[in-house]
Amino acid sequence: MTSNKAAGREVVSLDTVVKQKRDALPEPTTFELKGVEFTLPPMRELPFELQERVGDLNNVAGVLRDVLGAEKLQEMYTAGYTFLDIEVIAQEWQKRSGIEPGESPASAAS
């Protein structure tokens, strides 16, 4: 796990640890609401650049657009999703991702 790339300098490779944790993530979850089916990956699998938006779940629509695409988000709008619906999606996605309510995916110990 550690290697000595230069004399006196230790470099710790995290590749193996990250792979083990990634392999232990839950599978993506398929949800259905108001006739719209969509699949969300575990939150910890999302690109790091989305962390700020996902962390507090204040921009669920923006995150859903990034993850599912604008066409699927438009399908949700057309189906008449409400704020409550989006709140429930966020809570269930968080729960099925193995993240406690209020816990940020980046700060979660796994």
PDB file of N, CA and C in Angstrom:
ATOM      1  N   MET A   1       0.816  -1.182   0.000  1.00  0.00           N
ATOM      2  CA  MET A   1       0.000   0.000   0.000  1.00  0.00           C
ATOM      3  C   MET A   1       0.865   1.252   0.000  1.00  0.00           C
ATOM      4  N   THR A   2       1.999   1.221   0.673  1.00  0.00           N
ATOM      5  CA  THR A   2       2.898   2.373   0.633  1.00  0.00           C
ATOM      6  C   THR A   2       4.052   2.044  -0.298  1.00  0.00           C
ATOM      7  N   SER A   3       4.573   3.083  -0.888  1.00  0.00           N
ATOM      8  CA  SER A   3       5.738   2.882  -1.747  1.00  0.00           C
ATOM      9  C   SER A   3       6.676   4.063  -1.548  1.00  0.00           C
ATOM     10  N   ASN A   4       7.926   3.815  -1.775  1.00  0.00           N
ATOM     11  CA  ASN A   4       8.937   4.848  -1.617  1.00  0.00           C
ATOM     12  C   ASN A   4       9.356   5.289  -3.006  1.00  0.00           C
ATOM     13  N   LYS A   5       8.699   6.345  -3.535  1.00  0.00           N
ATOM     14  CA  LYS A   5       8.972   6.808  -4.891  1.00  0.00           C
ATOM     15  C   LYS A   5      10.270   7.615  -4.959  1.00  0.00           C
ATOM     16  N   ALA A   6      10.557   8.329  -3.895  1.00  0.00           N
ATOM     17  CA  ALA A   6      11.797   9.113  -3.838  1.00  0.00           C
ATOM     18  C   ALA A   6      12.372   8.945  -2.437  1.00  0.00           C
ATOM     19  N   ALA A   7      13.654   8.982  -2.351  1.00  0.00           N
ATOM     20  CA  ALA A   7      14.307   8.795  -1.046  1.00  0.00           C
ATOM     21  C   ALA A   7      13.760   9.791  -0.033  1.00  0.00           C
ATOM     22  N   GLY A   8      13.324   9.276   1.117  1.00  0.00           N
ATOM     23  CA  GLY A   8      12.826  10.124   2.182  1.00  0.00           C
ATOM     24  C   GLY A   8      11.397  10.602   2.007  1.00  0.00           C
ATOM     25  N   ARG A   9      10.735  10.178   0.950  1.00  0.00           N
ATOM     26  CA  ARG A   9       9.359  10.625   0.697  1.00  0.00           C
ATOM     27  C   ARG A   9       8.460   9.420   0.564  1.00  0.00           C
ATOM     28  N   GLU A  10       7.487   9.302   1.435  1.00  0.00           N
ATOM     29  CA  GLU A  10       6.557   8.189   1.395  1.00  0.00           C
ATOM     30  C   GLU A  10       5.282   8.620   0.672  1.00  0.00           C
ATOM     31  N   VAL A  11       4.817   7.779  -0.232  1.00  0.00           N
ATOM     32  CA  VAL A  11       3.574   8.022  -0.943  1.00  0.00           C
ATOM     33  C   VAL A  11       2.633   6.876  -0.619  1.00  0.00           C
ATOM     34  N   VAL A  12       1.469   7.207  -0.091  1.00  0.00           N
ATOM     35  CA  VAL A  12       0.487   6.202   0.273  1.00  0.00           C
ATOM     36  C   VAL A  12      -0.536   6.120  -0.854  1.00  0.00           C
ATOM     37  N   SER A  13      -0.624   4.972  -1.480  1.00  0.00           N
ATOM     38  CA  SER A  13      -1.602   4.773  -2.546  1.00  0.00           C
ATOM     39  C   SER A  13      -2.943   4.376  -1.930  1.00  0.00           C
ATOM     40  N   LEU A  14      -3.969   5.108  -2.277  1.00  0.00           N
ATOM     41  CA  LEU A  14      -5.311   4.830  -1.767  1.00  0.00           C
ATOM     42  C   LEU A  14      -6.164   4.076  -2.785  1.00  0.00           C
ATOM     43  N   ASP A  15      -5.608   3.738  -3.928  1.00  0.00           N
ATOM     44  CA  ASP A  15      -6.377   3.084  -4.989  1.00  0.00           C
ATOM     45  C   ASP A  15      -7.081   1.822  -4.505  1.00  0.00           C
ATOM     46  N   THR A  16      -6.379   0.981  -3.765  1.00  0.00           N
ATOM     47  CA  THR A  16      -6.964  -0.276  -3.296  1.00  0.00           C
ATOM     48  C   THR A  16      -8.083  -0.011  -2.298  1.00  0.00           C
ATOM     49  N   VAL A  17      -7.858   0.907  -1.371  1.00  0.00           N
ATOM     50  CA  VAL A  17      -8.870   1.229  -0.367  1.00  0.00           C
ATOM     51  C   VAL A  17     -10.117   1.792  -1.031  1.00  0.00           C
ATOM     52  N   VAL A  18      -9.928   2.720  -1.969  1.00  0.00           N
ATOM     53  CA  VAL A  18     -11.069   3.316  -2.672  1.00  0.00           C
ATOM     54  C   VAL A  18     -11.825   2.250  -3.457  1.00  0.00           C
ATOM     55  N   LYS A  19     -11.115   1.357  -4.116  1.00  0.00           N
ATOM     56  CA  LYS A  19     -11.780   0.292  -4.881  1.00  0.00           C
ATOM     57  C   LYS A  19     -12.619  -0.590  -3.959  1.00  0.00           C
ATOM     58  N   GLN A  20     -12.081  -0.955  -2.794  1.00  0.00           N
ATOM     59  CA  GLN A  20     -12.828  -1.787  -1.850  1.00  0.00           C
ATOM     60  C   GLN A  20     -14.096  -1.076  -1.395  1.00  0.00           C
ATOM     61  N   LYS A  21     -13.996   0.200  -1.082  1.00  0.00           N
ATOM     62  CA  LYS A  21     -15.160   0.956  -0.638  1.00  0.00           C
ATOM     63  C   LYS A  21     -16.162   1.135  -1.775  1.00  0.00           C
ATOM     64  N   ARG A  22     -15.664   1.363  -2.983  1.00  0.00           N
ATOM     65  CA  ARG A  22     -16.556   1.511  -4.140  1.00  0.00           C
ATOM     66  C   ARG A  22     -17.292   0.203  -4.404  1.00  0.00           C
ATOM     67  N   ASP A  23     -16.577  -0.916  -4.283  1.00  0.00           N
ATOM     68  CA  ASP A  23     -17.208  -2.225  -4.497  1.00  0.00           C
ATOM     69  C   ASP A  23     -18.273  -2.522  -3.448  1.00  0.00           C
ATOM     70  N   ALA A  24     -18.166  -1.901  -2.254  1.00  0.00           N
ATOM     71  CA  ALA A  24     -19.121  -2.132  -1.173  1.00  0.00           C
ATOM     72  C   ALA A  24     -20.351  -1.216  -1.245  1.00  0.00           C
ATOM     73  N   LEU A  25     -20.366  -0.283  -2.184  1.00  0.00           N
ATOM     74  CA  LEU A  25     -21.512   0.621  -2.311  1.00  0.00           C
ATOM     75  C   LEU A  25     -22.769  -0.156  -2.684  1.00  0.00           C
ATOM     76  N   PRO A  26     -23.937   0.354  -2.269  1.00  0.00           N
ATOM     77  CA  PRO A  26     -25.179  -0.286  -2.697  1.00  0.00           C
ATOM     78  C   PRO A  26     -25.354  -0.169  -4.210  1.00  0.00           C
ATOM     79  N   GLU A  27     -26.193  -1.013  -4.752  1.00  0.00           N
ATOM     80  CA  GLU A  27     -26.511  -0.941  -6.187  1.00  0.00           C
ATOM     81  C   GLU A  27     -27.365   0.303  -6.446  1.00  0.00           C
ATOM     82  N   PRO A  28     -27.395   0.799  -7.696  1.00  0.00           N
ATOM     83  CA  PRO A  28     -28.319   1.888  -8.026  1.00  0.00           C
ATOM     84  C   PRO A  28     -29.753   1.454  -7.710  1.00  0.00           C
ATOM     85  N   THR A  29     -30.598   2.422  -7.383  1.00  0.00           N
ATOM     86  CA  THR A  29     -31.985   2.143  -7.024  1.00  0.00           C
ATOM     87  C   THR A  29     -32.907   2.716  -8.081  1.00  0.00           C
ATOM     88  N   THR A  30     -33.859   1.907  -8.525  1.00  0.00           N
ATOM     89  CA  THR A  30     -34.873   2.378  -9.458  1.00  0.00           C
ATOM     90  C   THR A  30     -36.111   2.753  -8.660  1.00  0.00           C
ATOM     91  N   PHE A  31     -36.570   3.966  -8.868  1.00  0.00           N
ATOM     92  CA  PHE A  31     -37.758   4.500  -8.210  1.00  0.00           C
ATOM     93  C   PHE A  31     -38.850   4.702  -9.247  1.00  0.00           C
ATOM     94  N   GLU A  32     -40.092   4.773  -8.780  1.00  0.00           N
ATOM     95  CA  GLU A  32     -41.221   5.106  -9.646  1.00  0.00           C
ATOM     96  C   GLU A  32     -42.144   6.007  -8.865  1.00  0.00           C
ATOM     97  N   LEU A  33     -42.549   7.117  -9.480  1.00  0.00           N
ATOM     98  CA  LEU A  33     -43.472   8.050  -8.853  1.00  0.00           C
ATOM     99  C   LEU A  33     -44.293   8.714  -9.949  1.00  0.00           C
ATOM    100  N   LYS A  34     -45.599   8.652  -9.803  1.00  0.00           N
ATOM    101  CA  LYS A  34     -46.535   9.276 -10.756  1.00  0.00           C
ATOM    102  C   LYS A  34     -46.268   8.812 -12.188  1.00  0.00           C
ATOM    103  N   GLY A  35     -45.972   7.519 -12.334  1.00  0.00           N
ATOM    104  CA  GLY A  35     -45.761   6.948 -13.658  1.00  0.00           C
ATOM    105  C   GLY A  35     -44.394   7.208 -14.265  1.00  0.00           C
ATOM    106  N   VAL A  36     -43.522   7.893 -13.554  1.00  0.00           N
ATOM    107  CA  VAL A  36     -42.171   8.181 -14.049  1.00  0.00           C
ATOM    108  C   VAL A  36     -41.195   7.269 -13.315  1.00  0.00           C
ATOM    109  N   GLU A  37     -40.443   6.498 -14.081  1.00  0.00           N
ATOM    110  CA  GLU A  37     -39.432   5.605 -13.509  1.00  0.00           C
ATOM    111  C   GLU A  37     -38.052   6.209 -13.747  1.00  0.00           C
ATOM    112  N   PHE A  38     -37.211   6.153 -12.720  1.00  0.00           N
ATOM    113  CA  PHE A  38     -35.859   6.695 -12.830  1.00  0.00           C
ATOM    114  C   PHE A  38     -34.941   5.926 -11.901  1.00  0.00           C
ATOM    115  N   THR A  39     -33.669   5.841 -12.288  1.00  0.00           N
ATOM    116  CA  THR A  39     -32.670   5.101 -11.518  1.00  0.00           C
ATOM    117  C   THR A  39     -31.593   6.064 -11.038  1.00  0.00           C
ATOM    118  N   LEU A  40     -31.332   6.006  -9.735  1.00  0.00           N
ATOM    119  CA  LEU A  40     -30.317   6.871  -9.127  1.00  0.00           C
ATOM    120  C   LEU A  40     -29.194   6.021  -8.548  1.00  0.00           C
ATOM    121  N   PRO A  41     -27.954   6.411  -8.812  1.00  0.00           N
ATOM    122  CA  PRO A  41     -26.812   5.694  -8.233  1.00  0.00           C
ATOM    123  C   PRO A  41     -26.687   6.045  -6.762  1.00  0.00           C
ATOM    124  N   PRO A  42     -25.938   5.255  -5.987  1.00  0.00           N
ATOM    125  CA  PRO A  42     -25.690   5.668  -4.604  1.00  0.00           C
ATOM    126  C   PRO A  42     -24.990   7.027  -4.617  1.00  0.00           C
ATOM    127  N   MET A  43     -25.363   7.892  -3.678  1.00  0.00           N
ATOM    128  CA  MET A  43     -24.827   9.260  -3.668  1.00  0.00           C
ATOM    129  C   MET A  43     -23.314   9.310  -3.633  1.00  0.00           C
ATOM    130  N   ARG A  44     -22.690   8.362  -2.941  1.00  0.00           N
ATOM    131  CA  ARG A  44     -21.224   8.384  -2.847  1.00  0.00           C
ATOM    132  C   ARG A  44     -20.554   8.057  -4.178  1.00  0.00           C
ATOM    133  N   GLU A  45     -21.329   7.629  -5.158  1.00  0.00           N
ATOM    134  CA  GLU A  45     -20.792   7.307  -6.473  1.00  0.00           C
ATOM    135  C   GLU A  45     -20.841   8.519  -7.410  1.00  0.00           C
ATOM    136  N   LEU A  46     -21.498   9.588  -6.987  1.00  0.00           N
ATOM    137  CA  LEU A  46     -21.620  10.776  -7.821  1.00  0.00           C
ATOM    138  C   LEU A  46     -20.272  11.473  -7.971  1.00  0.00           C
ATOM    139  N   PRO A  47     -20.063  12.173  -9.094  1.00  0.00           N
ATOM    140  CA  PRO A  47     -18.823  12.936  -9.265  1.00  0.00           C
ATOM    141  C   PRO A  47     -18.659  13.960  -8.144  1.00  0.00           C
ATOM    142  N   PHE A  48     -17.445  14.168  -7.721  1.00  0.00           N
ATOM    143  CA  PHE A  48     -17.144  15.057  -6.605  1.00  0.00           C
ATOM    144  C   PHE A  48     -17.690  16.465  -6.826  1.00  0.00           C
ATOM    145  N   GLU A  49     -17.724  16.933  -8.083  1.00  0.00           N
ATOM    146  CA  GLU A  49     -18.177  18.297  -8.351  1.00  0.00           C
ATOM    147  C   GLU A  49     -19.646  18.513  -7.971  1.00  0.00           C
ATOM    148  N   LEU A  50     -20.405  17.431  -7.787  1.00  0.00           N
ATOM    149  CA  LEU A  50     -21.799  17.568  -7.369  1.00  0.00           C
ATOM    150  C   LEU A  50     -21.954  17.597  -5.855  1.00  0.00           C
ATOM    151  N   GLN A  51     -20.892  17.399  -5.103  1.00  0.00           N
ATOM    152  CA  GLN A  51     -20.964  17.252  -3.648  1.00  0.00           C
ATOM    153  C   GLN A  51     -21.644  18.425  -2.974  1.00  0.00           C
ATOM    154  N   GLU A  52     -21.317  19.639  -3.363  1.00  0.00           N
ATOM    155  CA  GLU A  52     -21.910  20.802  -2.708  1.00  0.00           C
ATOM    156  C   GLU A  52     -23.417  20.811  -2.868  1.00  0.00           C
ATOM    157  N   ARG A  53     -23.891  20.450  -4.052  1.00  0.00           N
ATOM    158  CA  ARG A  53     -25.335  20.456  -4.283  1.00  0.00           C
ATOM    159  C   ARG A  53     -26.026  19.285  -3.604  1.00  0.00           C
ATOM    160  N   VAL A  54     -25.372  18.139  -3.546  1.00  0.00           N
ATOM    161  CA  VAL A  54     -25.986  16.965  -2.942  1.00  0.00           C
ATOM    162  C   VAL A  54     -25.910  17.032  -1.421  1.00  0.00           C
ATOM    163  N   GLY A  55     -24.846  17.594  -0.897  1.00  0.00           N
ATOM    164  CA  GLY A  55     -24.598  17.580   0.540  1.00  0.00           C
ATOM    165  C   GLY A  55     -25.738  18.079   1.397  1.00  0.00           C
ATOM    166  N   ASP A  56     -26.374  19.182   0.995  1.00  0.00           N
ATOM    167  CA  ASP A  56     -27.457  19.694   1.820  1.00  0.00           C
ATOM    168  C   ASP A  56     -28.820  19.441   1.191  1.00  0.00           C
ATOM    169  N   LEU A  57     -28.860  18.824   0.040  1.00  0.00           N
ATOM    170  CA  LEU A  57     -30.096  18.487  -0.670  1.00  0.00           C
ATOM    171  C   LEU A  57     -30.967  19.711  -0.949  1.00  0.00           C
ATOM    172  N   ASN A  58     -30.360  20.898  -1.052  1.00  0.00           N
ATOM    173  CA  ASN A  58     -31.116  22.103  -1.359  1.00  0.00           C
ATOM    174  C   ASN A  58     -31.321  22.296  -2.856  1.00  0.00           C
ATOM    175  N   ASN A  59     -30.572  21.607  -3.678  1.00  0.00           N
ATOM    176  CA  ASN A  59     -30.722  21.762  -5.118  1.00  0.00           C
ATOM    177  C   ASN A  59     -30.962  20.390  -5.743  1.00  0.00           C
ATOM    178  N   VAL A  60     -31.978  19.702  -5.262  1.00  0.00           N
ATOM    179  CA  VAL A  60     -32.264  18.355  -5.761  1.00  0.00           C
ATOM    180  C   VAL A  60     -32.570  18.393  -7.251  1.00  0.00           C
ATOM    181  N   ALA A  61     -33.320  19.409  -7.717  1.00  0.00           N
ATOM    182  CA  ALA A  61     -33.644  19.488  -9.144  1.00  0.00           C
ATOM    183  C   ALA A  61     -32.378  19.596  -9.994  1.00  0.00           C
ATOM    184  N   GLY A  62     -31.418  20.416  -9.563  1.00  0.00           N
ATOM    185  CA  GLY A  62     -30.159  20.544 -10.299  1.00  0.00           C
ATOM    186  C   GLY A  62     -29.379  19.247 -10.321  1.00  0.00           C
ATOM    187  N   VAL A  63     -29.356  18.564  -9.179  1.00  0.00           N
ATOM    188  CA  VAL A  63     -28.644  17.284  -9.105  1.00  0.00           C
ATOM    189  C   VAL A  63     -29.354  16.254  -9.979  1.00  0.00           C
ATOM    190  N   LEU A  64     -30.688  16.220  -9.917  1.00  0.00           N
ATOM    191  CA  LEU A  64     -31.434  15.262 -10.752  1.00  0.00           C
ATOM    192  C   LEU A  64     -31.194  15.541 -12.234  1.00  0.00           C
ATOM    193  N   ARG A  65     -31.122  16.815 -12.618  1.00  0.00           N
ATOM    194  CA  ARG A  65     -30.838  17.154 -14.020  1.00  0.00           C
ATOM    195  C   ARG A  65     -29.463  16.616 -14.412  1.00  0.00           C
ATOM    196  N   ASP A  66     -28.468  16.796 -13.533  1.00  0.00           N
ATOM    197  CA  ASP A  66     -27.121  16.317 -13.822  1.00  0.00           C
ATOM    198  C   ASP A  66     -27.064  14.795 -13.898  1.00  0.00           C
ATOM    199  N   VAL A  67     -27.794  14.121 -13.009  1.00  0.00           N
ATOM    200  CA  VAL A  67     -27.725  12.663 -12.924  1.00  0.00           C
ATOM    201  C   VAL A  67     -28.625  11.987 -13.948  1.00  0.00           C
ATOM    202  N   LEU A  68     -29.850  12.502 -14.126  1.00  0.00           N
ATOM    203  CA  LEU A  68     -30.837  11.841 -14.981  1.00  0.00           C
ATOM    204  C   LEU A  68     -30.968  12.466 -16.368  1.00  0.00           C
ATOM    205  N   GLY A  69     -30.556  13.706 -16.501  1.00  0.00           N
ATOM    206  CA  GLY A  69     -30.691  14.393 -17.784  1.00  0.00           C
ATOM    207  C   GLY A  69     -31.923  15.284 -17.809  1.00  0.00           C
ATOM    208  N   ALA A  70     -31.871  16.292 -18.653  1.00  0.00           N
ATOM    209  CA  ALA A  70     -32.950  17.290 -18.742  1.00  0.00           C
ATOM    210  C   ALA A  70     -34.263  16.662 -19.202  1.00  0.00           C
ATOM    211  N   GLU A  71     -34.189  15.666 -20.087  1.00  0.00           N
ATOM    212  CA  GLU A  71     -35.417  15.038 -20.601  1.00  0.00           C
ATOM    213  C   GLU A  71     -36.188  14.335 -19.480  1.00  0.00           C
ATOM    214  N   LYS A  72     -35.494  13.605 -18.622  1.00  0.00           N
ATOM    215  CA  LYS A  72     -36.153  12.906 -17.511  1.00  0.00           C
ATOM    216  C   LYS A  72     -36.701  13.922 -16.514  1.00  0.00           C
ATOM    217  N   LEU A  73     -35.947  15.000 -16.263  1.00  0.00           N
ATOM    218  CA  LEU A  73     -36.430  16.029 -15.350  1.00  0.00           C
ATOM    219  C   LEU A  73     -37.705  16.671 -15.903  1.00  0.00           C
ATOM    220  N   GLN A  74     -37.750  16.902 -17.209  1.00  0.00           N
ATOM    221  CA  GLN A  74     -38.954  17.461 -17.834  1.00  0.00           C
ATOM    222  C   GLN A  74     -40.133  16.499 -17.677  1.00  0.00           C
ATOM    223  N   GLU A  75     -39.871  15.194 -17.782  1.00  0.00           N
ATOM    224  CA  GLU A  75     -40.907  14.180 -17.570  1.00  0.00           C
ATOM    225  C   GLU A  75     -41.471  14.288 -16.142  1.00  0.00           C
ATOM    226  N   MET A  76     -40.604  14.555 -15.182  1.00  0.00           N
ATOM    227  CA  MET A  76     -41.035  14.733 -13.790  1.00  0.00           C
ATOM    228  C   MET A  76     -41.902  15.990 -13.652  1.00  0.00           C
ATOM    229  N   TYR A  77     -41.482  17.082 -14.303  1.00  0.00           N
ATOM    230  CA  TYR A  77     -42.270  18.318 -14.286  1.00  0.00           C
ATOM    231  C   TYR A  77     -43.651  18.058 -14.887  1.00  0.00           C
ATOM    232  N   THR A  78     -43.677  17.386 -16.028  1.00  0.00           N
ATOM    233  CA  THR A  78     -44.933  17.093 -16.723  1.00  0.00           C
ATOM    234  C   THR A  78     -45.851  16.220 -15.877  1.00  0.00           C
ATOM    235  N   ALA A  79     -45.273  15.301 -15.098  1.00  0.00           N
ATOM    236  CA  ALA A  79     -46.063  14.420 -14.235  1.00  0.00           C
ATOM    237  C   ALA A  79     -46.635  15.177 -13.030  1.00  0.00           C
ATOM    238  N   GLY A  80     -46.175  16.407 -12.821  1.00  0.00           N
ATOM    239  CA  GLY A  80     -46.706  17.220 -11.739  1.00  0.00           C
ATOM    240  C   GLY A  80     -46.041  16.997 -10.393  1.00  0.00           C
ATOM    241  N   TYR A  81     -44.756  16.677 -10.407  1.00  0.00           N
ATOM    242  CA  TYR A  81     -44.050  16.495  -9.132  1.00  0.00           C
ATOM    243  C   TYR A  81     -44.171  17.771  -8.292  1.00  0.00           C
ATOM    244  N   THR A  82     -44.296  17.584  -6.987  1.00  0.00           N
ATOM    245  CA  THR A  82     -44.411  18.696  -6.044  1.00  0.00           C
ATOM    246  C   THR A  82     -43.143  18.789  -5.197  1.00  0.00           C
ATOM    247  N   PHE A  83     -43.057  19.827  -4.378  1.00  0.00           N
ATOM    248  CA  PHE A  83     -41.936  19.954  -3.455  1.00  0.00           C
ATOM    249  C   PHE A  83     -41.878  18.745  -2.528  1.00  0.00           C
ATOM    250  N   LEU A  84     -43.045  18.274  -2.073  1.00  0.00           N
ATOM    251  CA  LEU A  84     -43.087  17.097  -1.208  1.00  0.00           C
ATOM    252  C   LEU A  84     -42.510  15.883  -1.930  1.00  0.00           C
ATOM    253  N   ASP A  85     -42.878  15.711  -3.197  1.00  0.00           N
ATOM    254  CA  ASP A  85     -42.360  14.583  -3.974  1.00  0.00           C
ATOM    255  C   ASP A  85     -40.832  14.628  -4.035  1.00  0.00           C
ATOM    256  N   ILE A  86     -40.289  15.810  -4.316  1.00  0.00           N
ATOM    257  CA  ILE A  86     -38.836  15.963  -4.425  1.00  0.00           C
ATOM    258  C   ILE A  86     -38.177  15.704  -3.071  1.00  0.00           C
ATOM    259  N   GLU A  87     -38.820  16.157  -1.993  1.00  0.00           N
ATOM    260  CA  GLU A  87     -38.295  15.910  -0.651  1.00  0.00           C
ATOM    261  C   GLU A  87     -38.249  14.409  -0.359  1.00  0.00           C
ATOM    262  N   VAL A  88     -39.306  13.698  -0.717  1.00  0.00           N
ATOM    263  CA  VAL A  88     -39.351  12.250  -0.493  1.00  0.00           C
ATOM    264  C   VAL A  88     -38.298  11.548  -1.343  1.00  0.00           C
ATOM    265  N   ILE A  89     -38.140  11.963  -2.597  1.00  0.00           N
ATOM    266  CA  ILE A  89     -37.099  11.379  -3.462  1.00  0.00           C
ATOM    267  C   ILE A  89     -35.739  11.559  -2.799  1.00  0.00           C
ATOM    268  N   ALA A  90     -35.454  12.780  -2.339  1.00  0.00           N
ATOM    269  CA  ALA A  90     -34.154  13.065  -1.718  1.00  0.00           C
ATOM    270  C   ALA A  90     -33.939  12.201  -0.484  1.00  0.00           C
ATOM    271  N   GLN A  91     -34.963  12.083   0.347  1.00  0.00           N
ATOM    272  CA  GLN A  91     -34.830  11.293   1.576  1.00  0.00           C
ATOM    273  C   GLN A  91     -34.625   9.812   1.269  1.00  0.00           C
ATOM    274  N   GLU A  92     -35.399   9.276   0.338  1.00  0.00           N
ATOM    275  CA  GLU A  92     -35.279   7.858  -0.004  1.00  0.00           C
ATOM    276  C   GLU A  92     -33.955   7.570  -0.697  1.00  0.00           C
ATOM    277  N   TRP A  93     -33.521   8.486  -1.553  1.00  0.00           N
ATOM    278  CA  TRP A  93     -32.238   8.323  -2.244  1.00  0.00           C
ATOM    279  C   TRP A  93     -31.111   8.304  -1.221  1.00  0.00           C
ATOM    280  N   GLN A  94     -31.180   9.222  -0.263  1.00  0.00           N
ATOM    281  CA  GLN A  94     -30.174   9.284   0.791  1.00  0.00           C
ATOM    282  C   GLN A  94     -30.176   7.974   1.587  1.00  0.00           C
ATOM    283  N   LYS A  95     -31.357   7.529   1.989  1.00  0.00           N
ATOM    284  CA  LYS A  95     -31.485   6.300   2.780  1.00  0.00           C
ATOM    285  C   LYS A  95     -30.951   5.093   2.012  1.00  0.00           C
ATOM    286  N   ARG A  96     -31.323   4.968   0.750  1.00  0.00           N
ATOM    287  CA  ARG A  96     -30.896   3.816  -0.057  1.00  0.00           C
ATOM    288  C   ARG A  96     -29.434   3.910  -0.462  1.00  0.00           C
ATOM    289  N   SER A  97     -28.838   5.088  -0.261  1.00  0.00           N
ATOM    290  CA  SER A  97     -27.410   5.262  -0.503  1.00  0.00           C
ATOM    291  C   SER A  97     -26.592   4.918   0.736  1.00  0.00           C
ATOM    292  N   GLY A  98     -27.272   4.612   1.847  1.00  0.00           N
ATOM    293  CA  GLY A  98     -26.574   4.290   3.087  1.00  0.00           C
ATOM    294  C   GLY A  98     -26.072   5.509   3.822  1.00  0.00           C
ATOM    295  N   ILE A  99     -26.732   6.658   3.599  1.00  0.00           N
ATOM    296  CA  ILE A  99     -26.324   7.910   4.225  1.00  0.00           C
ATOM    297  C   ILE A  99     -27.407   8.318   5.217  1.00  0.00           C
ATOM    298  N   GLU A 100     -26.981   8.670   6.420  1.00  0.00           N
ATOM    299  CA  GLU A 100     -27.927   9.103   7.446  1.00  0.00           C
ATOM    300  C   GLU A 100     -28.478  10.480   7.086  1.00  0.00           C
ATOM    301  N   PRO A 101     -29.742  10.773   7.449  1.00  0.00           N
ATOM    302  CA  PRO A 101     -30.304  12.107   7.196  1.00  0.00           C
ATOM    303  C   PRO A 101     -29.404  13.194   7.769  1.00  0.00           C
ATOM    304  N   GLY A 102     -29.156  14.225   6.961  1.00  0.00           N
ATOM    305  CA  GLY A 102     -28.308  15.326   7.389  1.00  0.00           C
ATOM    306  C   GLY A 102     -26.826  15.084   7.180  1.00  0.00           C
ATOM    307  N   GLU A 103     -26.451  13.879   6.785  1.00  0.00           N
ATOM    308  CA  GLU A 103     -25.042  13.534   6.568  1.00  0.00           C
ATOM    309  C   GLU A 103     -24.687  13.836   5.121  1.00  0.00           C
ATOM    310  N   SER A 104     -23.574  14.477   4.913  1.00  0.00           N
ATOM    311  CA  SER A 104     -23.095  14.772   3.574  1.00  0.00           C
ATOM    312  C   SER A 104     -22.394  13.548   3.011  1.00  0.00           C
ATOM    313  N   PRO A 105     -22.630  13.223   1.726  1.00  0.00           N
ATOM    314  CA  PRO A 105     -21.928  12.070   1.138  1.00  0.00           C
ATOM    315  C   PRO A 105     -20.416  12.172   1.249  1.00  0.00           C
ATOM    316  N   ALA A 106     -19.865  13.364   1.164  1.00  0.00           N
ATOM    317  CA  ALA A 106     -18.407  13.516   1.225  1.00  0.00           C
ATOM    318  C   ALA A 106     -17.879  13.378   2.650  1.00  0.00           C
ATOM    319  N   SER A 107     -18.739  13.666   3.645  1.00  0.00           N
ATOM    320  CA  SER A 107     -18.250  13.605   5.020  1.00  0.00           C
ATOM    321  C   SER A 107     -18.552  12.257   5.674  1.00  0.00           C
ATOM    322  N   ALA A 108     -19.324  11.446   4.991  1.00  0.00           N
ATOM    323  CA  ALA A 108     -19.757  10.173   5.582  1.00  0.00           C
ATOM    324  C   ALA A 108     -18.601   9.189   5.648  1.00  0.00           C
ATOM    325  N   ALA A 109     -18.457   8.572   6.764  1.00  0.00           N
ATOM    326  CA  ALA A 109     -17.453   7.513   6.903  1.00  0.00           C
ATOM    327  C   ALA A 109     -18.085   6.222   6.430  1.00  0.00           C
ATOM    328  N   SER A 110     -17.411   5.523   5.541  1.00  0.00           N
ATOM    329  CA  SER A 110     -17.983   4.259   5.065  1.00  0.00           C
ATOM    330  C   SER A 110     -16.996   3.149   5.216  1.00  0.00           C
TER     331      SER A 110
END
